[in-house]
Every structure is written in structure tokens, then in C-alpha cells.
PDB file of C-alpha atoms in Angstrom:
ATOM      1  CA  LEU W 194     127.008  99.985  47.225  1.00 53.00           C
ATOM      2  CA  ASP W 195     125.994  96.912  45.239  1.00 57.00           C
ATOM      3  CA  ARG W 196     124.344  95.450  48.335  1.00 55.00           C
ATOM      4  CA  LEU W 197     122.244  98.583  48.707  1.00 61.00           C
ATOM      5  CA  THR W 198     121.283  98.829  45.042  1.00 57.00           C
ATOM      6  CA  GLN W 199     120.183  95.199  44.893  1.00 53.00           C
ATOM      7  CA  ARG W 200     117.586  95.850  47.616  1.00 55.00           C
ATOM      8  CA  LEU W 201     115.896  98.980  46.324  1.00 66.00           C
ATOM      9  CA  HIS W 202     112.498  97.323  46.674  1.00 72.00           C
ATOM     10  CA  ARG W 203     112.748  97.610  50.454  1.00 83.00           C
ATOM     11  CA  PRO W 204     111.225 100.846  51.788  1.00 91.00           C
ATOM     12  CA  LEU W 205     113.780 101.464  54.558  1.00 93.00           C
ATOM     13  CA  THR W 206     117.574 101.432  54.506  1.00 92.00           C
ATOM     14  CA  LEU W 207     119.184 101.951  57.902  1.00 93.00           C
ATOM     15  CA  VAL W 208     122.864 102.892  58.159  1.00 92.00           C
ATOM     16  CA  SER W 209     123.705 102.711  61.857  1.00 92.00           C
ATOM     17  CA  ALA W 210     127.204 103.160  63.314  1.00 89.00           C
ATOM     18  CA  PRO W 211     129.132 105.455  65.678  1.00 87.00           C
ATOM     19  CA  ALA W 212     130.620 108.748  64.513  1.00 86.00           C
ATOM     20  CA  GLY W 213     133.473 108.551  62.033  1.00 81.00           C
ATOM     21  CA  TYR W 214     132.433 105.438  60.126  1.00 82.00           C
ATOM     22  CA  GLY W 215     131.535 107.323  56.956  1.00 82.00           C
ATOM     23  CA  LYS W 216     127.757 106.906  57.039  1.00 87.00           C
ATOM     24  CA  SER W 217     126.973 110.188  55.299  1.00 88.00           C
ATOM     25  CA  VAL W 218     129.736 109.706  52.740  1.00 85.00           C
ATOM     26  CA  LEU W 219     128.516 106.196  51.895  1.00 85.00           C
ATOM     27  CA  VAL W 220     124.895 107.287  51.508  1.00 89.00           C
ATOM     28  CA  SER W 221     125.908 110.325  49.445  1.00 90.00           C
ATOM     29  CA  HIS W 222     127.974 108.215  47.054  1.00 86.00           C
ATOM     30  CA  TRP W 223     125.175 105.701  46.729  1.00 87.00           C
ATOM     31  CA  VAL W 224     122.298 108.073  46.002  1.00 86.00           C
ATOM     32  CA  HIS W 225     124.415 110.060  43.540  1.00 86.00           C
ATOM     33  CA  SER W 226     125.062 106.845  41.623  1.00 84.00           C
ATOM     34  CA  LEU W 227     121.316 106.467  41.057  1.00 83.00           C
ATOM     35  CA  SER W 228     119.204 108.175  38.442  1.00 83.00           C
ATOM     36  CA  SER W 229     116.234 108.806  40.740  1.00 87.00           C
ATOM     37  CA  PRO W 230     115.516 112.119  42.538  1.00 91.00           C
ATOM     38  CA  VAL W 231     116.769 112.473  46.110  1.00 92.00           C
ATOM     39  CA  ALA W 232     115.418 114.673  48.915  1.00 94.00           C
ATOM     40  CA  TRP W 233     118.197 115.043  51.506  1.00 95.00           C
ATOM     41  CA  LEU W 234     117.575 116.361  55.016  1.00 95.00           C
ATOM     42  CA  SER W 235     120.467 116.823  57.477  1.00 95.00           C
ATOM     43  CA  LEU W 236     118.819 116.909  60.882  1.00 95.00           C
ATOM     44  CA  ASP W 237     119.585 118.836  64.068  1.00 90.00           C
ATOM     45  CA  GLU W 238     117.936 118.880  67.487  1.00 83.00           C
ATOM     46  CA  GLY W 239     115.379 121.442  66.370  1.00 83.00           C
ATOM     47  CA  GLU W 240     113.745 118.964  64.029  1.00 88.00           C
ATOM     48  CA  SER W 241     112.481 116.930  66.985  1.00 94.00           C
ATOM     49  CA  SER W 242     109.470 119.246  66.697  1.00 94.00           C
ATOM     50  CA  LEU W 243     107.064 117.592  64.262  1.00 94.00           C
ATOM     51  CA  HIS W 244     106.072 121.004  62.894  1.00 94.00           C
ATOM     52  CA  LYS W 245     109.683 121.932  62.103  1.00 94.00           C
ATOM     53  CA  PHE W 246     110.535 118.452  60.791  1.00 95.00           C
ATOM     54  CA  LEU W 247     107.550 118.564  58.456  1.00 95.00           C
ATOM     55  CA  ALA W 248     108.517 122.045  57.245  1.00 94.00           C
ATOM     56  CA  TYR W 249     112.049 120.953  56.373  1.00 94.00           C
ATOM     57  CA  ILE W 250     111.121 117.673  54.758  1.00 95.00           C
ATOM     58  CA  LEU W 251     108.445 119.355  52.630  1.00 94.00           C
ATOM     59  CA  ALA W 252     111.013 121.949  51.549  1.00 94.00           C
ATOM     60  CA  SER W 253     113.364 119.118  50.525  1.00 94.00           C
ATOM     61  CA  LEU W 254     110.605 117.406  48.572  1.00 94.00           C
ATOM     62  CA  ASP W 255     109.641 120.690  46.931  1.00 93.00           C
ATOM     63  CA  SER W 256     113.225 121.064  45.672  1.00 92.00           C
ATOM     64  CA  VAL W 257     112.830 117.684  43.956  1.00 91.00           C
ATOM     65  CA  SER W 258     109.347 118.302  42.584  1.00 92.00           C
ATOM     66  CA  PRO W 259     107.889 121.803  43.115  1.00 92.00           C
ATOM     67  CA  GLY W 260     104.352 121.656  44.460  1.00 90.00           C
ATOM     68  CA  LEU W 261     104.534 117.938  45.239  1.00 91.00           C
ATOM     69  CA  CYS W 262     103.093 118.370  48.744  1.00 91.00           C
ATOM     70  CA  SER W 263     101.191 121.619  48.383  1.00 90.00           C
ATOM     71  CA  GLU W 264      98.244 120.496  50.510  1.00 89.00           C
ATOM     72  CA  LEU W 265     100.548 119.324  53.281  1.00 91.00           C
ATOM     73  CA  SER W 266     102.328 122.666  53.197  1.00 91.00           C
ATOM     74  CA  GLU W 267      99.043 124.354  54.081  1.00 91.00           C
ATOM     75  CA  TYR W 268      99.048 122.456  57.390  1.00 90.00           C
ATOM     76  CA  LEU W 269     102.105 124.470  58.424  1.00 91.00           C
ATOM     77  CA  ILE W 270     100.173 127.747  58.342  1.00 90.00           C
ATOM     78  CA  THR W 271      98.180 126.826  61.434  1.00 84.00           C
ATOM     79  CA  PRO W 272      99.796 126.512  64.898  1.00 83.00           C
ATOM     80  CA  ASP W 273      98.241 123.084  65.539  1.00 89.00           C
ATOM     81  CA  LEU W 274      98.921 120.221  63.171  1.00 93.00           C
ATOM     82  CA  PRO W 275      96.291 117.581  62.388  1.00 94.00           C
ATOM     83  CA  PRO W 276      96.783 114.041  63.793  1.00 95.00           C
ATOM     84  CA  VAL W 277      99.955 112.246  62.763  1.00 96.00           C
ATOM     85  CA  THR W 278      97.964 109.569  60.935  1.00 96.00           C
ATOM     86  CA  GLN W 279      96.338 112.229  58.744  1.00 95.00           C
ATOM     87  CA  ILE W 280      99.694 113.819  57.929  1.00 96.00           C
ATOM     88  CA  ALA W 281     101.188 110.414  57.113  1.00 96.00           C
ATOM     89  CA  GLN W 282      98.320 109.477  54.818  1.00 96.00           C
ATOM     90  CA  ARG W 283      98.568 112.753  52.890  1.00 95.00           C
ATOM     91  CA  LEU W 284     102.326 112.329  52.526  1.00 96.00           C
ATOM     92  CA  ILE W 285     101.908 108.730  51.350  1.00 96.00           C
ATOM     93  CA  ASN W 286      99.334 109.794  48.759  1.00 95.00           C
ATOM     94  CA  ASP W 287     101.525 112.626  47.454  1.00 94.00           C
ATOM     95  CA  ILE W 288     104.572 110.364  47.085  1.00 94.00           C
ATOM     96  CA  ASP W 289     102.481 107.664  45.432  1.00 94.00           C
ATOM     97  CA  GLU W 290     101.076 110.194  42.942  1.00 92.00           C
ATOM     98  CA  PHE W 291     104.630 111.331  42.144  1.00 91.00           C
ATOM     99  CA  GLY W 292     104.981 108.000  40.374  1.00 86.00           C
ATOM    100  CA  ASP W 293     108.742 107.756  39.888  1.00 90.00           C
ATOM    101  CA  ASP W 294     111.103 106.304  42.473  1.00 90.00           C
ATOM    102  CA  LEU W 295     111.832 108.835  45.203  1.00 93.00           C
ATOM    103  CA  PHE W 296     114.620 108.681  47.781  1.00 93.00           C
ATOM    104  CA  ILE W 297     114.380 110.551  51.067  1.00 95.00           C
ATOM    105  CA  VAL W 298     117.588 110.697  53.120  1.00 96.00           C
ATOM    106  CA  LEU W 299     117.415 111.577  56.810  1.00 97.00           C
ATOM    107  CA  ASP W 300     120.977 112.147  57.984  1.00 96.00           C
ATOM    108  CA  ASP W 301     121.922 112.303  61.699  1.00 96.00           C
ATOM    109  CA  TYR W 302     118.556 110.871  62.702  1.00 96.00           C
ATOM    110  CA  HIS W 303     119.890 110.138  66.196  1.00 96.00           C
ATOM    111  CA  VAL W 304     119.376 113.812  67.145  1.00 96.00           C
ATOM    112  CA  ILE W 305     115.590 113.343  67.117  1.00 96.00           C
ATOM    113  CA  ASP W 306     114.288 113.030  70.683  1.00 95.00           C
ATOM    114  CA  HIS W 307     113.061 109.566  71.626  1.00 93.00           C
ATOM    115  CA  ALA W 308     109.609 110.928  72.541  1.00 94.00           C
ATOM    116  CA  SER W 309     109.200 112.960  69.328  1.00 95.00           C
ATOM    117  CA  GLU W 310     106.125 112.470  67.129  1.00 96.00           C
ATOM    118  CA  VAL W 311     108.509 112.364  64.173  1.00 96.00           C
ATOM    119  CA  HIS W 312     109.063 108.658  64.880  1.00 96.00           C
ATOM    120  CA  GLU W 313     105.344 107.941  64.768  1.00 96.00           C
ATOM    121  CA  LEU W 314     105.056 109.781  61.457  1.00 97.00           C
ATOM    122  CA  LEU W 315     107.751 107.589  59.912  1.00 96.00           C
ATOM    123  CA  ILE W 316     106.246 104.434  61.399  1.00 96.00           C
ATOM    124  CA  GLN W 317     102.936 105.272  59.743  1.00 95.00           C
ATOM    125  CA  VAL W 318     104.571 106.112  56.408  1.00 95.00           C
ATOM    126  CA  LEU W 319     106.564 102.871  56.440  1.00 94.00           C
ATOM    127  CA  LYS W 320     103.507 100.848  57.475  1.00 92.00           C
ATOM    128  CA  TYR W 321     101.674 101.887  54.324  1.00 92.00           C
ATOM    129  CA  SER W 322     104.711 102.748  52.225  1.00 92.00           C
ATOM    130  CA  PRO W 323     104.095 103.392  48.521  1.00 92.00           C
ATOM    131  CA  THR W 324     106.221 101.176  46.286  1.00 90.00           C
ATOM    132  CA  ASN W 325     108.154 104.131  44.864  1.00 92.00           C
ATOM    133  CA  LEU W 326     109.381 105.425  48.262  1.00 93.00           C
ATOM    134  CA  HIS W 327     112.862 104.581  49.526  1.00 93.00           C
ATOM    135  CA  LEU W 328     113.696 106.043  52.947  1.00 95.00           C
ATOM    136  CA  ILE W 329     117.347 106.086  54.019  1.00 94.00           C
ATOM    137  CA  VAL W 330     118.143 106.780  57.665  1.00 96.00           C
ATOM    138  CA  ALA W 331     121.730 107.450  58.776  1.00 95.00           C
ATOM    139  CA  THR W 332     122.126 107.387  62.540  1.00 95.00           C
ATOM    140  CA  ARG W 333     124.494 106.671  65.418  1.00 93.00           C
ATOM    141  CA  ARG W 334     121.927 104.441  67.138  1.00 92.00           C
ATOM    142  CA  ASP W 335     118.856 102.490  66.168  1.00 92.00           C
ATOM    143  CA  PRO W 336     115.709 104.632  66.003  1.00 93.00           C
ATOM    144  CA  PRO W 337     112.378 103.636  67.593  1.00 94.00           C
ATOM    145  CA  LEU W 338     110.760 102.681  64.289  1.00 92.00           C
ATOM    146  CA  ALA W 339     109.434  99.170  65.003  1.00 89.00           C
ATOM    147  CA  MET W 340     112.653  97.759  63.552  1.00 89.00           C
ATOM    148  CA  ALA W 341     111.957  94.121  64.453  1.00 89.00           C
ATOM    149  CA  LYS W 342     108.644  94.147  62.597  1.00 90.00           C
ATOM    150  CA  LEU W 343     110.139  95.838  59.533  1.00 90.00           C
ATOM    151  CA  ARG W 344     112.982  93.305  59.469  1.00 88.00           C
ATOM    152  CA  ALA W 345     110.592  90.361  59.863  1.00 89.00           C
ATOM    153  CA  ASN W 346     108.440  91.670  56.994  1.00 87.00           C
ATOM    154  CA  GLY W 347     111.451  92.041  54.697  1.00 86.00           C
ATOM    155  CA  GLN W 348     111.024  95.830  54.553  1.00 87.00           C
ATOM    156  CA  LEU W 349     114.430  96.721  55.959  1.00 90.00           C
ATOM    157  CA  ILE W 350     118.053  96.534  54.927  1.00 88.00           C
ATOM    158  CA  ASP W 351     120.552  97.660  57.529  1.00 86.00           C
ATOM    159  CA  LEU W 352     124.264  98.353  57.475  1.00 86.00           C
ATOM    160  CA  ARG W 353     126.134  98.244  60.747  1.00 82.00           C
ATOM    161  CA  GLN W 354     129.523  99.160  62.157  1.00 76.00           C
ATOM    162  CA  THR W 355     130.965  95.843  60.993  1.00 76.00           C
ATOM    163  CA  ASP W 356     129.766  96.509  57.435  1.00 72.00           C
ATOM    164  CA  LEU W 357     131.432  99.937  57.389  1.00 74.00           C
ATOM    165  CA  ARG W 358     134.824  98.896  58.730  1.00 65.00           C
ATOM    166  CA  PHE W 359     137.802  99.341  56.417  1.00 64.00           C
ATOM    167  CA  VAL W 360     139.441  96.071  55.396  1.00 62.00           C
ATOM    168  CA  ALA W 361     143.217  95.840  54.939  1.00 59.00           C
ATOM    169  CA  SER W 362     143.187  96.741  51.236  1.00 68.00           C
ATOM    170  CA  GLU W 363     140.986  99.799  51.846  1.00 66.00           C
ATOM    171  CA  THR W 364     143.163 100.857  54.770  1.00 62.00           C
ATOM    172  CA  ALA W 365     146.281 100.560  52.598  1.00 66.00           C
ATOM    173  CA  GLU W 366     144.674 102.652  49.867  1.00 68.00           C
ATOM    174  CA  MET W 367     143.611 105.357  52.319  1.00 68.00           C
ATOM    175  CA  LEU W 368     147.056 105.517  53.920  1.00 68.00           C
ATOM    176  CA  SER W 369     148.785 105.637  50.530  1.00 70.00           C
ATOM    177  CA  LEU W 370     146.601 108.525  49.406  1.00 72.00           C
ATOM    178  CA  ALA W 371     147.180 110.422  52.654  1.00 71.00           C
ATOM    179  CA  LEU W 372     150.936 109.851  52.753  1.00 72.00           C
ATOM    180  CA  GLY W 373     151.632 110.055  49.037  1.00 75.00           C
ATOM    181  CA  GLY W 374     153.246 106.650  48.685  1.00 68.00           C
ATOM    182  CA  GLU W 375     153.032 102.945  49.378  1.00 78.00           C
ATOM    183  CA  VAL W 376     152.771 101.776  52.985  1.00 73.00           C
ATOM    184  CA  ALA W 377     154.390  98.591  54.275  1.00 74.00           C
ATOM    185  CA  ASP W 378     152.051  95.655  54.840  1.00 73.00           C
ATOM    186  CA  ASP W 379     153.027  95.309  58.506  1.00 74.00           C
ATOM    187  CA  ALA W 380     152.251  98.993  59.093  1.00 71.00           C
ATOM    188  CA  VAL W 381     148.846  98.580  57.433  1.00 61.00           C
ATOM    189  CA  GLU W 382     148.130  95.540  59.593  1.00 69.00           C
ATOM    190  CA  GLN W 383     149.112  97.426  62.737  1.00 69.00           C
ATOM    191  CA  VAL W 384     146.775 100.310  61.880  1.00 66.00           C
ATOM    192  CA  CYS W 385     143.938  97.884  61.105  1.00 63.00           C
ATOM    193  CA  GLN W 386     144.331  96.164  64.437  1.00 68.00           C
ATOM    194  CA  SER W 387     144.666  99.338  66.474  1.00 66.00           C
ATOM    195  CA  VAL W 388     141.591 101.146  65.120  1.00 60.00           C
ATOM    196  CA  GLU W 389     139.516  98.097  64.095  1.00 57.00           C
ATOM    197  CA  GLY W 390     138.622  99.525  60.706  1.00 61.00           C
ATOM    198  CA  TRP W 391     137.368 102.856  62.026  1.00 55.00           C
ATOM    199  CA  GLY W 392     137.690 105.255  59.071  1.00 61.00           C
ATOM    200  CA  ALA W 393     138.199 108.386  61.165  1.00 56.00           C
ATOM    201  CA  GLY W 394     140.783 106.567  63.275  1.00 60.00           C
ATOM    202  CA  ILE W 395     142.768 105.546  60.195  1.00 61.00           C
ATOM    203  CA  ARG W 396     142.784 109.140  59.021  1.00 66.00           C
ATOM    204  CA  LEU W 397     143.952 110.356  62.431  1.00 61.00           C
TER     205      LEU W 397
END
């Protein structure tokens, strides 16, 4: 958590690892430790549609600050959305005018189709990101968001499977809590080696 908090100036935080590594739990604990407002969106396959994605993300933002994106919400009334660049610019302006730091969490981002316009929307937002925006993406695989360029420009912090693995002390604590007592060191070591720090595997 300290590693994440120390890099709040970066517009994108990527938490990428297979299922069962505690991505959502980690992000939830982190954002709840902060004093800034958080708009959280748990995605499903339906949000690959830009229209539906925009509807849900605007609803999340409205729960943080009612009326924040009122002009953008009017776009949803018509069947055809304006160009992605226009949507991105309006969203950037609204977030910038909000003033305070704002966190947007997109959980399970891997469900968004590779060809979806949602990716282009985020690329545009990140390209001209206001300083108060912090986007957190939790996913099982890297998204097509021009990651190399963001990393080279110092705009990205990413946590990977290796960062989320349980070390021996964490494994021992988890086993002790689950079993209601201390666990022998050799048993802890055996579990660590067999599941390679996979949180869900330790629990199983």
C-alpha cells in the first residue's frame, strides 16, 4: 500500500495478475485508506459497449459528486454517441473542474473486448490527464492502453503477480487465522512452495 500511495502523482495504476491474487481486495483496502472520493466500477462483458460503459461510469461519478458530468450524461439520450475524442475531452474538463483528487477504479477490466472503443476513450483521457485524476485498473491481463508509452513517460505504476504473492510470514498469518492456531514453519514453507504465494491457493 505504501508503494501505491507514494506514487499518487501518476495518472494510471495497473494491478495485473491472474484470478485469486487479491487484486480487488488490495485496491479496495488502498482506496479506503485515502481521504479522496472514489468512483468504483465493477465491469462485466456488457460494458464493452462504449454507450453502456459511459452510462455506468457517469453513474459512478455522479454518486461521488452529483451533477459532475451533466453535459456528458445528455450524450446518452441519443442513440449515436459523438466521437470518442469529444467524449474524452468533455470528461477531462469535468474532472479537472472538480478540483479535488478523484480516484476511478475499473475492476475486472479484462472483460472489455479488445476491439472496444472503451480502450480508445481511456487512452485519450490518459493522454491529456488532469492532475487530479487517478485511474486504477484491476485486470487479469494487460489492457491495450499504450502501456509502453505510459511507462516511458512515468505515468504508470504497475503491480504484477510477483508483487501480489504471499511471502512466508503472510502465509503463516493466513494459515493461523484459518486454522485457529500456530502452524509449523515446515508446513508454512511447504504451502509456500506448492502454491507459489497464490492467495486463493493458500486458502484452499
